[in-house]
Structures are given as C-alpha cells and as structure tokens.
PDB file of C-alpha atoms in Angstrom:
ATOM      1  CA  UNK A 190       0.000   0.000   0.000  1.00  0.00           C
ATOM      2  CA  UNK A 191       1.184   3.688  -1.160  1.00  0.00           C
ATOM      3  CA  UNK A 192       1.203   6.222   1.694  1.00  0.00           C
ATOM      4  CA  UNK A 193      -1.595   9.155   1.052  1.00  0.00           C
ATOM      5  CA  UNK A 194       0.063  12.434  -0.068  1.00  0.00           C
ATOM      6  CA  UNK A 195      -0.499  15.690   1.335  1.00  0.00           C
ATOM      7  CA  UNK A 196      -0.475  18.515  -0.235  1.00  0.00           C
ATOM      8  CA  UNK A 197       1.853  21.230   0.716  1.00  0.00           C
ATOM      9  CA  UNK A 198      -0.333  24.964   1.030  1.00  0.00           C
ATOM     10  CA  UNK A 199       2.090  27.267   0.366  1.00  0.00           C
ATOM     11  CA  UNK A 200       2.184  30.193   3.300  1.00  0.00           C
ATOM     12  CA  UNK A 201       0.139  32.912   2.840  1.00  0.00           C
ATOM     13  CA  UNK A 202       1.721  36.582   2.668  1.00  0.00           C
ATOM     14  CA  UNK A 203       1.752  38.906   5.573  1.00  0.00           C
ATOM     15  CA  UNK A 204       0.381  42.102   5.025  1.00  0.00           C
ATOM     16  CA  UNK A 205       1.476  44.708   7.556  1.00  0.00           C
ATOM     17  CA  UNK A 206      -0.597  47.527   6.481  1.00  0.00           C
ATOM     18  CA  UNK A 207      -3.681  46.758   8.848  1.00  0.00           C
ATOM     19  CA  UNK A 208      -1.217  47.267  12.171  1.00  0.00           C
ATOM     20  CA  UNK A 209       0.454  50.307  10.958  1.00  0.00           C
ATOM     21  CA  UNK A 210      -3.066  51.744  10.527  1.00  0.00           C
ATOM     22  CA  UNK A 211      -4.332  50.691  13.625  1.00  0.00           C
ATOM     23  CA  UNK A 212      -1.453  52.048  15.469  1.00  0.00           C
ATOM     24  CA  UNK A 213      -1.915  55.103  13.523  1.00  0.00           C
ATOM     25  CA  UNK A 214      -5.336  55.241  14.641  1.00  0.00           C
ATOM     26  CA  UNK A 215      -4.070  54.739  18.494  1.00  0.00           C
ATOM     27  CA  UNK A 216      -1.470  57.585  18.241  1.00  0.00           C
ATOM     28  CA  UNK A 217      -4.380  59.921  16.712  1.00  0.00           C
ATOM     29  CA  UNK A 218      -6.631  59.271  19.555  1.00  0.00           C
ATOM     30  CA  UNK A 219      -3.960  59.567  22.289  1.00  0.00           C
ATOM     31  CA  UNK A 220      -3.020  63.100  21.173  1.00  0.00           C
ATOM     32  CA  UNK A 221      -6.564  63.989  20.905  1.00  0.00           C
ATOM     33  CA  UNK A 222      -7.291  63.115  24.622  1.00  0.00           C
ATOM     34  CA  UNK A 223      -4.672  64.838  25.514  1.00  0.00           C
ATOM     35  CA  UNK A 224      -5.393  68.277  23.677  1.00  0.00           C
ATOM     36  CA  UNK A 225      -9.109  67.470  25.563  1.00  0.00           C
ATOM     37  CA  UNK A 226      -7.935  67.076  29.108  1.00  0.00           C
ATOM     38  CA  UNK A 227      -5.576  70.443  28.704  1.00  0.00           C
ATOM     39  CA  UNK A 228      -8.573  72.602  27.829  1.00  0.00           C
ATOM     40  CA  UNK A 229     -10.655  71.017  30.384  1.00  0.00           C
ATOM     41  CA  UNK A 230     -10.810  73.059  34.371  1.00  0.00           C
ATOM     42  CA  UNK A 231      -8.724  71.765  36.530  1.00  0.00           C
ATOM     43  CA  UNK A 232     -11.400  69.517  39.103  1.00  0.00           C
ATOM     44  CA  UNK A 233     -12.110  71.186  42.236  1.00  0.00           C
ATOM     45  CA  UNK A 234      -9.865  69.748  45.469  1.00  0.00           C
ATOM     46  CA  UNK A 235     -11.084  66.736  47.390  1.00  0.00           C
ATOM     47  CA  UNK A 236     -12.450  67.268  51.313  1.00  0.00           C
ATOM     48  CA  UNK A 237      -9.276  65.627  52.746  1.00  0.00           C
ATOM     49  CA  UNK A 238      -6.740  68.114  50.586  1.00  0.00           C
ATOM     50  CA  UNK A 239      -8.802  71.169  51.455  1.00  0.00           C
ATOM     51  CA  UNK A 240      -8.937  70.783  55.080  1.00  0.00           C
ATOM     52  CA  UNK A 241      -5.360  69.645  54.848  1.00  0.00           C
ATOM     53  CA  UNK A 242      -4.761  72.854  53.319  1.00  0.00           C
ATOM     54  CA  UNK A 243      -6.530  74.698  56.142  1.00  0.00           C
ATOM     55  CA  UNK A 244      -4.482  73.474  58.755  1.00  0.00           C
ATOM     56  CA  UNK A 245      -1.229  73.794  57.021  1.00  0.00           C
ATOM     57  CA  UNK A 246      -2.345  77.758  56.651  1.00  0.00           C
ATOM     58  CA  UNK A 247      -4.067  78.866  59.260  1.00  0.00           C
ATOM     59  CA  UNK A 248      -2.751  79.786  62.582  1.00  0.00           C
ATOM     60  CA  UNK A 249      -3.868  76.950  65.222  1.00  0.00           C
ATOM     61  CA  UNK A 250      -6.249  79.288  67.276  1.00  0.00           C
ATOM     62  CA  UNK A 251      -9.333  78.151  69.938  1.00  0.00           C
ATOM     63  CA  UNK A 252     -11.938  80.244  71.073  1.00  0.00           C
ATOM     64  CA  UNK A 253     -11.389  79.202  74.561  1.00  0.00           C
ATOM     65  CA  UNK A 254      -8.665  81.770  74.754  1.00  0.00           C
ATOM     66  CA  UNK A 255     -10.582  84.697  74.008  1.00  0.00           C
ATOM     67  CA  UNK A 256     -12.572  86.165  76.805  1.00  0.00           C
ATOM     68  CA  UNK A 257      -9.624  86.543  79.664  1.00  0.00           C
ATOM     69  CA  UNK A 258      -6.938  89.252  80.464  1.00  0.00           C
ATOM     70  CA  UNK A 259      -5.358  88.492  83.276  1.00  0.00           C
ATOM     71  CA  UNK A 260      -2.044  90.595  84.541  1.00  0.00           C
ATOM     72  CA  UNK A 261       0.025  90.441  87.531  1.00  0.00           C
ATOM     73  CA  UNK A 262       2.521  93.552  89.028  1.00  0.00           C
ATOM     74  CA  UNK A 263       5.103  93.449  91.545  1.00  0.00           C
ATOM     75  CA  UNK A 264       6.303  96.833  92.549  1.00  0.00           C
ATOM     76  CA  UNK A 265       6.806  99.114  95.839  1.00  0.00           C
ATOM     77  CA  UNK A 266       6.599  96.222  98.308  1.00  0.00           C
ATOM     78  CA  UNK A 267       2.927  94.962  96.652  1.00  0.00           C
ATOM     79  CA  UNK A 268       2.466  92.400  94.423  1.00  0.00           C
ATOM     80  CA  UNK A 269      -0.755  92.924  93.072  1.00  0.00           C
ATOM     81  CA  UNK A 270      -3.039  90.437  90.249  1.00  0.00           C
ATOM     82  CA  UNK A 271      -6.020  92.379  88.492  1.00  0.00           C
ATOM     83  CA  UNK A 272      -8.525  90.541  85.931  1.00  0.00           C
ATOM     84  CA  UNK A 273     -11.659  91.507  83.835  1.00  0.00           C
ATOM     85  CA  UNK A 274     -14.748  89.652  84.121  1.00  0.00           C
ATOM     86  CA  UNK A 275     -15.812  88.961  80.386  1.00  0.00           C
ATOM     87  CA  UNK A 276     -16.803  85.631  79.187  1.00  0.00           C
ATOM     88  CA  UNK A 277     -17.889  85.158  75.855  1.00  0.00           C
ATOM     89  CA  UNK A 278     -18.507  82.390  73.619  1.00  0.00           C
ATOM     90  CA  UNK A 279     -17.731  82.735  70.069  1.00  0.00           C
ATOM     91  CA  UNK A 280     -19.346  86.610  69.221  1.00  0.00           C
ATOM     92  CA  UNK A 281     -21.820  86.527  72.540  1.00  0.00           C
ATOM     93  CA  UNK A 282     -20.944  87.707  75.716  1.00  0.00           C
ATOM     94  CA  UNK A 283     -21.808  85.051  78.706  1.00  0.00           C
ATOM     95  CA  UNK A 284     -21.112  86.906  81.588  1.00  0.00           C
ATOM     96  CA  UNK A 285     -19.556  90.343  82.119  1.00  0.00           C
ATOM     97  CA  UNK A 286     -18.475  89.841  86.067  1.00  0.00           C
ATOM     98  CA  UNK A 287     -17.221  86.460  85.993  1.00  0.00           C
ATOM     99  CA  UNK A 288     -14.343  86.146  89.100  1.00  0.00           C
ATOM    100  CA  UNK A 289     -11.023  84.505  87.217  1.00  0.00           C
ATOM    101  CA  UNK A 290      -8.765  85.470  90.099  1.00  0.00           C
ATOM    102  CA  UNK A 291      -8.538  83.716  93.493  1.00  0.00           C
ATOM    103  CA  UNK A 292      -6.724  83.508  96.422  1.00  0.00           C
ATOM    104  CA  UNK A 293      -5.782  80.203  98.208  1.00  0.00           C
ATOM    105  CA  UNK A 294      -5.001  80.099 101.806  1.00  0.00           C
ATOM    106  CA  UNK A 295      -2.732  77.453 103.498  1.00  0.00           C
ATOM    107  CA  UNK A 296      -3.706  74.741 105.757  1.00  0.00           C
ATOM    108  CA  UNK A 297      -3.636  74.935 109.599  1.00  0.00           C
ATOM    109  CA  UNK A 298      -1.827  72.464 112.053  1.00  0.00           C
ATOM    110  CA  UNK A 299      -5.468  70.511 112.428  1.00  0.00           C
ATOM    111  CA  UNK A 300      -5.446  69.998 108.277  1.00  0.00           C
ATOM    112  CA  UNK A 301      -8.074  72.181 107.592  1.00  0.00           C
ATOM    113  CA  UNK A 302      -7.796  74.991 105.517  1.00  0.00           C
ATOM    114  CA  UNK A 303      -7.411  78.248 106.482  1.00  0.00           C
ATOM    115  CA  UNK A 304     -10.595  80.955 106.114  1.00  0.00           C
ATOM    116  CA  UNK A 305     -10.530  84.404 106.371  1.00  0.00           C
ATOM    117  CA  UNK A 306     -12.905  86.384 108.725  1.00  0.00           C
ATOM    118  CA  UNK A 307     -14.831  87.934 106.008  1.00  0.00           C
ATOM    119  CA  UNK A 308     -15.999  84.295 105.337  1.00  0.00           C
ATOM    120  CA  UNK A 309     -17.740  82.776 108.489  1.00  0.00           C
ATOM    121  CA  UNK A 310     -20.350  83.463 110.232  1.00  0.00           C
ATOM    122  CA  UNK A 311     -18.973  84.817 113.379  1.00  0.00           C
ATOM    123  CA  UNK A 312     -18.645  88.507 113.586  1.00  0.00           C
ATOM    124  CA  UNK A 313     -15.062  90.075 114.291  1.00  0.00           C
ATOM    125  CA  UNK A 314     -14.520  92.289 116.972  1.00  0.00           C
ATOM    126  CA  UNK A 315     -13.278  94.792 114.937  1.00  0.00           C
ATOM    127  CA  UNK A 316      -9.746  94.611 114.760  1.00  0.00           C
ATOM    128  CA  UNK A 317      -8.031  95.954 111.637  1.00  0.00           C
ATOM    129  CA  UNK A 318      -5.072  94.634 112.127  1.00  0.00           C
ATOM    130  CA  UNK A 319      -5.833  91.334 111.646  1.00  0.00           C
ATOM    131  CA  UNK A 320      -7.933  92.029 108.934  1.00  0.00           C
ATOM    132  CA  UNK A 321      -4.915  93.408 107.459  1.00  0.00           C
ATOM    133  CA  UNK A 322      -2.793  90.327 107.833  1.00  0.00           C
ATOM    134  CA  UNK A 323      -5.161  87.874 106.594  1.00  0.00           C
ATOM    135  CA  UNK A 324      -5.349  90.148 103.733  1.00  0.00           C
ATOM    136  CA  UNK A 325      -1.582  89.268 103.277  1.00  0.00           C
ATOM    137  CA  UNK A 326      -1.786  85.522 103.661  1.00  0.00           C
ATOM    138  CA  UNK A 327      -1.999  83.038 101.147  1.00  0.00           C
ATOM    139  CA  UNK A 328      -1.246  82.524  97.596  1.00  0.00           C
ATOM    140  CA  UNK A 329      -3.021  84.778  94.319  1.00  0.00           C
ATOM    141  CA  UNK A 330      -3.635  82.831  90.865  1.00  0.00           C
ATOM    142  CA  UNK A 331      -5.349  84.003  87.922  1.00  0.00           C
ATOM    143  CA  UNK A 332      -6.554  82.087  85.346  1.00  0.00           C
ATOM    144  CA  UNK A 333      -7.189  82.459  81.285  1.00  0.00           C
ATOM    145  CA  UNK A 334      -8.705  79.626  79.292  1.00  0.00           C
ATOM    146  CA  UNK A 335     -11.463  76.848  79.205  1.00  0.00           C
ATOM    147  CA  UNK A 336     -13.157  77.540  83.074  1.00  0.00           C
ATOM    148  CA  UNK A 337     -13.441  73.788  84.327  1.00  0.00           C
ATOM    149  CA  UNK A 338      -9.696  73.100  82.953  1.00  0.00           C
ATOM    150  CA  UNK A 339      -8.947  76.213  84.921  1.00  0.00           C
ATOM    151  CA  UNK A 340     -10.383  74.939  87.982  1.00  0.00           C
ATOM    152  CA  UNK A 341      -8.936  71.448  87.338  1.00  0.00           C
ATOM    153  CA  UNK A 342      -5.573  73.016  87.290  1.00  0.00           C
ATOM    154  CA  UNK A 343      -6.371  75.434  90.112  1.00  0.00           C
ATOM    155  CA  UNK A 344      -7.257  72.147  92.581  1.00  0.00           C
ATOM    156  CA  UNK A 345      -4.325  70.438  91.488  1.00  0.00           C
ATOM    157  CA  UNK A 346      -2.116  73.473  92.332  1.00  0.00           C
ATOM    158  CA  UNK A 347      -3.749  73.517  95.511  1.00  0.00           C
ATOM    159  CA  UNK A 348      -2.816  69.754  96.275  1.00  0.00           C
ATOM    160  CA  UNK A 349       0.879  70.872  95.547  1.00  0.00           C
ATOM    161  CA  UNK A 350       1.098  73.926  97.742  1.00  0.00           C
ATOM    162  CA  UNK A 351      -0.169  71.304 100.373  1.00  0.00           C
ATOM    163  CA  UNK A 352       2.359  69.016  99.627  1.00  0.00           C
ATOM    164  CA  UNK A 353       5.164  71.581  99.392  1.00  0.00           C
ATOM    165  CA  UNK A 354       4.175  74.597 101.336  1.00  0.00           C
ATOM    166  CA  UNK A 355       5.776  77.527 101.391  1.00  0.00           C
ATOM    167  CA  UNK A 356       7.468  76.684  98.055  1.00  0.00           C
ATOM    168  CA  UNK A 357       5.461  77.918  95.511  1.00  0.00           C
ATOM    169  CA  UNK A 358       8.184  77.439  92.749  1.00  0.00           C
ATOM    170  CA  UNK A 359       8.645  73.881  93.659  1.00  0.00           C
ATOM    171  CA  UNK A 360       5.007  73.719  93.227  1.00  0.00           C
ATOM    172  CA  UNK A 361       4.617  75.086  90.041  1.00  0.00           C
ATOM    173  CA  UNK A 362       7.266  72.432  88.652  1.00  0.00           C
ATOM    174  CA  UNK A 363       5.684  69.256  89.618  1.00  0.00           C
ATOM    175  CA  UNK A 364       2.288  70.894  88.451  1.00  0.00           C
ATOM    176  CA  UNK A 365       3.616  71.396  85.314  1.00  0.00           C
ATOM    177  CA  UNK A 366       5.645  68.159  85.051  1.00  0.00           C
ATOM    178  CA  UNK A 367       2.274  66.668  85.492  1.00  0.00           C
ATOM    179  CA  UNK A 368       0.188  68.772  83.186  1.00  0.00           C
ATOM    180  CA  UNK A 369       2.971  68.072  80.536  1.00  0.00           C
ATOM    181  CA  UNK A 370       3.288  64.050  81.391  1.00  0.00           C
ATOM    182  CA  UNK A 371      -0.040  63.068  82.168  1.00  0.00           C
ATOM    183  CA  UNK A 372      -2.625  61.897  79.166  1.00  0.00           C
ATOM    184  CA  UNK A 373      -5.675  63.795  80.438  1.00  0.00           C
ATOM    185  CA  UNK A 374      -4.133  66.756  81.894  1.00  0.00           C
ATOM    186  CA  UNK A 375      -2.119  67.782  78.661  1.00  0.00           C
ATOM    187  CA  UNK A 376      -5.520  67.844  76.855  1.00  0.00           C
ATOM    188  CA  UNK A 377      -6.457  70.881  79.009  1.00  0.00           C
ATOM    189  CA  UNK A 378      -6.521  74.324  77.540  1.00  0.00           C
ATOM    190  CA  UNK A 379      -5.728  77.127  79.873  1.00  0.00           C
ATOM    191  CA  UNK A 380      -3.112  79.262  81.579  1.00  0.00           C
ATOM    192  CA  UNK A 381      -2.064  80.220  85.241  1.00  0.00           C
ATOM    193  CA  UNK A 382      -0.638  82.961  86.717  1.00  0.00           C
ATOM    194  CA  UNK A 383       0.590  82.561  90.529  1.00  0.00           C
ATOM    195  CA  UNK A 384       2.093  84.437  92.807  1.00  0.00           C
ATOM    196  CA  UNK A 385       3.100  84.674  96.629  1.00  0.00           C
ATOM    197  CA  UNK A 386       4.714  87.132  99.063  1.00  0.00           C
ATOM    198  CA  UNK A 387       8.059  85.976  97.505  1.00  0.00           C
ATOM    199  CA  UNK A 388       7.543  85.461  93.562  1.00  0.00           C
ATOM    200  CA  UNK A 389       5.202  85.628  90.356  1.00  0.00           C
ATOM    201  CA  UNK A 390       5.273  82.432  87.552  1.00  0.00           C
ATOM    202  CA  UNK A 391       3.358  81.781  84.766  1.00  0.00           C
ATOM    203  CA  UNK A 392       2.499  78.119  83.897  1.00  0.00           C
ATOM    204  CA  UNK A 393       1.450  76.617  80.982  1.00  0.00           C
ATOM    205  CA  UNK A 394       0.226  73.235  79.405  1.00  0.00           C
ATOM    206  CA  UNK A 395       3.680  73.099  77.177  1.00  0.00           C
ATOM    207  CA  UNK A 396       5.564  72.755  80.475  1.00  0.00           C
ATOM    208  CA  UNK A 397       7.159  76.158  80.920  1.00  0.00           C
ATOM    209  CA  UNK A 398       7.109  78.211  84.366  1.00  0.00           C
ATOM    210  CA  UNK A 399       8.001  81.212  83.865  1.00  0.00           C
ATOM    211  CA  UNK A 400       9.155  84.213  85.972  1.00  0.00           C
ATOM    212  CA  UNK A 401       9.370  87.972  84.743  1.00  0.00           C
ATOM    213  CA  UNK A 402      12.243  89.804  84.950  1.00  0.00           C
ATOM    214  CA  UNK A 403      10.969  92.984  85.492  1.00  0.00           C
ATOM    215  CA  UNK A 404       8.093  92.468  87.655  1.00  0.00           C
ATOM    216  CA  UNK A 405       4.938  92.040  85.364  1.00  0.00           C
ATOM    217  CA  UNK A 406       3.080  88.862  84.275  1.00  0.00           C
ATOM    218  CA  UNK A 407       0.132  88.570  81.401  1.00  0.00           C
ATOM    219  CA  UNK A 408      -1.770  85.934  80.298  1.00  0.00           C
ATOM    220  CA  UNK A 409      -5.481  85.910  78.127  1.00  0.00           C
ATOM    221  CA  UNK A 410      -6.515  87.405  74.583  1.00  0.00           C
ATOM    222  CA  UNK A 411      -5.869  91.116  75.992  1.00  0.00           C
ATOM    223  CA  UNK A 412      -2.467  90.508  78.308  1.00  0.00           C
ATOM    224  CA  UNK A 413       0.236  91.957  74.957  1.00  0.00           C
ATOM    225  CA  UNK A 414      -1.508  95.107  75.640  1.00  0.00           C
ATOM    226  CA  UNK A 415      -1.772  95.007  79.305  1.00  0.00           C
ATOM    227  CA  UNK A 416       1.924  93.739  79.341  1.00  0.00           C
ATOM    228  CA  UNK A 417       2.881  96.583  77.488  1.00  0.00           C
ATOM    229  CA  UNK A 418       1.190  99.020  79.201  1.00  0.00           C
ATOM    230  CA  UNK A 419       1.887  98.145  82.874  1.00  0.00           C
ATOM    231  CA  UNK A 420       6.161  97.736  81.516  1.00  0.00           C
ATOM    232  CA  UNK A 421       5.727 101.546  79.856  1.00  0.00           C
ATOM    233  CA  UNK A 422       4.527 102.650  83.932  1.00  0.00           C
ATOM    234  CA  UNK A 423       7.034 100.851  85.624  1.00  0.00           C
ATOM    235  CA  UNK A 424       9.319 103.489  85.869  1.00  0.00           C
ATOM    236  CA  UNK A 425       7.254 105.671  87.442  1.00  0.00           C
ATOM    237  CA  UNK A 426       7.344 105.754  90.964  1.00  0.00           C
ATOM    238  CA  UNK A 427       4.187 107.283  92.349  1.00  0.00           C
ATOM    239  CA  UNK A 428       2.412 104.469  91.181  1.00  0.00           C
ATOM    240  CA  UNK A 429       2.022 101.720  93.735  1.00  0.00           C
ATOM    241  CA  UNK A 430       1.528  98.016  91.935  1.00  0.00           C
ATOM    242  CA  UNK A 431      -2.735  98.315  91.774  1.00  0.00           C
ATOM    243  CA  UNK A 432      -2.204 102.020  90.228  1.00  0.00           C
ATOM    244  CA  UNK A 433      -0.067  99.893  87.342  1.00  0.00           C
ATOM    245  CA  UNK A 434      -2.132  96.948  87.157  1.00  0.00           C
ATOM    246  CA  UNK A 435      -5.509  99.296  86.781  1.00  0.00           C
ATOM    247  CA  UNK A 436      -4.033 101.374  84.084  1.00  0.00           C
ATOM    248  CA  UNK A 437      -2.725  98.396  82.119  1.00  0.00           C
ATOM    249  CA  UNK A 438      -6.129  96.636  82.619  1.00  0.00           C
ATOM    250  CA  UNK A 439      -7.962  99.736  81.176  1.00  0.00           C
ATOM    251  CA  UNK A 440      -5.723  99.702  78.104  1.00  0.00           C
ATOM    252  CA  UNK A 441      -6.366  96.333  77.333  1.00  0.00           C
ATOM    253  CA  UNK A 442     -10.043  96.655  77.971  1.00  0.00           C
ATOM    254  CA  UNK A 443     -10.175  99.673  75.320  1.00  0.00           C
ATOM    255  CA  UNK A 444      -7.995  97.704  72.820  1.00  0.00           C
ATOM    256  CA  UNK A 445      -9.134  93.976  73.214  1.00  0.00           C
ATOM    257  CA  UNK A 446     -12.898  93.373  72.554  1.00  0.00           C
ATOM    258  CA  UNK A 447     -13.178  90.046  74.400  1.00  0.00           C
ATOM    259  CA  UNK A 448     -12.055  92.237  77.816  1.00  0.00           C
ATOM    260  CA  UNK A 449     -14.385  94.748  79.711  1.00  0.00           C
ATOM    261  CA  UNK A 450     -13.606  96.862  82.230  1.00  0.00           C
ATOM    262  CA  UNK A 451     -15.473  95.001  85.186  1.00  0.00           C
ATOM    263  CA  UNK A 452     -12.010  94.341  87.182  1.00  0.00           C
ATOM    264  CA  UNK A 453     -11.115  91.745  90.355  1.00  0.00           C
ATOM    265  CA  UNK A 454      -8.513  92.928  92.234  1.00  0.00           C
ATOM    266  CA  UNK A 455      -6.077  90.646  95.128  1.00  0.00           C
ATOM    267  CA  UNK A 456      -3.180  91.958  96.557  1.00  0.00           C
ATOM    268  CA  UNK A 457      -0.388  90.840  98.972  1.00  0.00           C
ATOM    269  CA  UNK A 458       2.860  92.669 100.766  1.00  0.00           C
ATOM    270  CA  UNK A 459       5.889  91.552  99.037  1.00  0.00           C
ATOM    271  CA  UNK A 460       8.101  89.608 102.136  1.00  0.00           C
ATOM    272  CA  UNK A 461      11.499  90.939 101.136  1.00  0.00           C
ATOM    273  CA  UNK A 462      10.956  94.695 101.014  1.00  0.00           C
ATOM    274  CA  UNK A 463       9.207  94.239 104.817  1.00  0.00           C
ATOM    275  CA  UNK A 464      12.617  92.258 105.586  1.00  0.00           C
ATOM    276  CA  UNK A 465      14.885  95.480 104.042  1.00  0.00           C
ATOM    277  CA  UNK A 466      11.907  98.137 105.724  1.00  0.00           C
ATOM    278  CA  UNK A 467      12.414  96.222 109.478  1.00  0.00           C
ATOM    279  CA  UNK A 468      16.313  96.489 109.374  1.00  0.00           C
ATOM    280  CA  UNK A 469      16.581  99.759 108.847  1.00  0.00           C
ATOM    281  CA  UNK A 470      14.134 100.847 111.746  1.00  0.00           C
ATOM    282  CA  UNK A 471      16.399  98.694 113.677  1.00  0.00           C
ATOM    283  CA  UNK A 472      19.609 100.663 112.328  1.00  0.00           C
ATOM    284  CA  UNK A 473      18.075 103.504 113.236  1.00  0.00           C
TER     285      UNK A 473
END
C-alpha cells in the first residue's frame, strides 16, 4: 500500500498595512485626549486636601482663649493680680463679672484649711489689724482659658502647695511636670498665673514656668496690651503696683474686645521689702 500524499499549502503573505493603521489610529486618539484634558478646568480639590490645606495655613487658634486678660505687678513692696470679668462664647458675651482670680489660703496644724474672717459666720470684733494680715496671707492665681480646665488646674495646684508649702516654685514644677506628662491633663486648655509674698510664675500646658524679669506677668486674649502698658509705667514711681495693674487693665479693655472693664482685684505685701523696711528701723 502507497502512503496518502499531502499537499503542501504554500504560506500565505503577511500584510502589515492593517497594524500600521491601527497604530496610527491609536497615536491619533492619544493626542486627541490629551489636547481634551488640557482645555478642560482643573477639578475642584477633594475634602481631605482642602482641610489639609486649612491646617497647614491657618494659625492653630481656639476660642477658649478669648474672653480673659489676666495681669500680675510686683512693685513698691505689693504684688498685686487684676482681671476683667468677660466671658464670651464665640461673638456673645456670657457673663460680664465672671471672678477669674482667686486667692488660696494654706492649711492649719489641724489639716483644715485656712478661712478668712470675712468668710464665716462669726462677727469680728473689729480689729483691723488682723484684717490686714489675713489680707496678706496666702497665695493669688489668675486664670485664662477653658473655666473647668482652669479649675482642674487650680485644685491640682492647691494639692501641691499642700504638699510643698511655702514653696510655691517647687510647686509650680511638679504641676507642670504633670500637666505636661499626664494623658488627660495635657488635653487641658488654659493658663495660670501665681504668685506669693516671695515670687510671680506663669504656667502653661507646654511645660514652661516662667518668671518675669521685670516684675509684670500677662496671660489671656488682651495681656500683649496690658503687658505693654503696665512695663511703659514701671518706671514711674508714684504708682504703687494696683495704680499699674488698673491702668494696664484699662488699656487692654479699650484695645481687646473680648475684655471689659469690670475688674477683680487681690493683693499681697511683698516679704522681702518688709525684711529690708524692718532692718533699717532697727539701724536707726
């Protein structure tokens, strides 16, 4: 038996002129697009890249801050802390005789703390003396910022001047350690200003106490211009500390709109001038 034959088909031509067209075609509508999307607006900014914008722009600002001028003046033997009484929220004003200034006392021998006569019930006999001298006791601190982080600040201060009394900048230092170190207090927005017969800090949440050089201390939304203004009196010697503090404190309240002039005054003798005043009646 023969073995069938095949027939050899010979291979058919290639014809390359249907790929060159279609890549003609490809180039053709490639450039088109591309002349489209130039003449198109450019599409408006996602949510995420405009607030990221915002807060790569703006100045980080809260409205807790506004609302508060607080300034502090040691001069002539008096150390003396003056604050408005303006508390707004937003454009609205809360309260125009709110009291951001107070005055802790120390604990007695028995552990109870100490209260001035104006504050029981029992009448005085009269004596101005000692009204005087309980006048002079205790510690001053002013506050600017969010009120119940204020106050949660202020009773935590108080806690240290129990625990270290009589060493108020020992005090400030562990308050601040902890306000700086702790997880809930660092959330806490506000500002302190302290001071005793001896000295006058500032504290705030970014762990800094600090101590003027020249006597005057300003904290709130109004204290550049009451800083200013008390600094620019200074020199100026017929005016006792409250005569600086109550000029500086109208200046800011005619300059800063979140500060009135409804003012809170508390005052204490300065212990080292007394010291200086005693030896030389003795000298004499």
């Amino acid at each position: 038996e023969s073995s069938p034959s095949f027939r050899q088909v010979p291979p058919m031509p290639i014809n390359h002129q249907p790929a060159a067209a279609i890549m003609n075609a490809l180039t053709q509508l490639a450039r088109r697009s591309a002349t489209i999307t130039r003449s198109l607006p450019p599409p408006p900014p996602s949510s995420a890249t405009l607030a990221r914008s915002i807060h790569t722009t703006l100045p980080a600002s809260s409205p807790d801050w506004h609302g508060t001028t607080i300034v502090c003046v040691r001069k002539n033997g008096r150390v003396c802390m003056m604050g408005d009484g303006m508390v707004s929220m937003g454009s609205v004003i809360v309260k125009p005789n709110a009291k951001k200034i107070r005055r802790i006392y120390p604990k007695t021998v028995g552990g109870e703390r100490f209260t001035p006569p104006g504050n029981n019930n029992n009448k005085d006999d009269g004596d101005d003396t000692n009204t005087n001298n309980h006048e002079n006791e205790g510690t001053i601190v002013g506050f600017a910022g969010t009120t119940a982080d204020a106050f949660t600040l202020l009773e935590r201060l108080e806690g240290k001047l129990d625990e270290y009394p009589g060493q108020l900048a020992r005090s400030c230092v562990e308050l601040a350690k902890g306000w700086r170190t702790d997880k809930y207090l660092r959330r806490l927005e506000a500002s302190l200003l302290v001071a005793d017969k001896n000295a006058s800090f500032e504290i705030t949440g970014n762990g800094d106490v600090l101590e003027s050089h020249d006597g005057v201390l300003g904290v709130g939304s109004g204290s550049s211009f009451a800083i200013a203004a008390a600094r620019a009196q200074m020199d100026n010697e017929g005016l006792s500390a409250e005569d600086v503090a109550r000029k500086a404190m109208q200046i800011a309240s005619e300059m800063c709109i979140y500060t009135n002039d409804n003012f809170t005054v508390e005052s204490l003798a300065v212990e080292e001038e007394e010291k200086e005043d005693s030896e030389g009646g003795e000298e004499k």
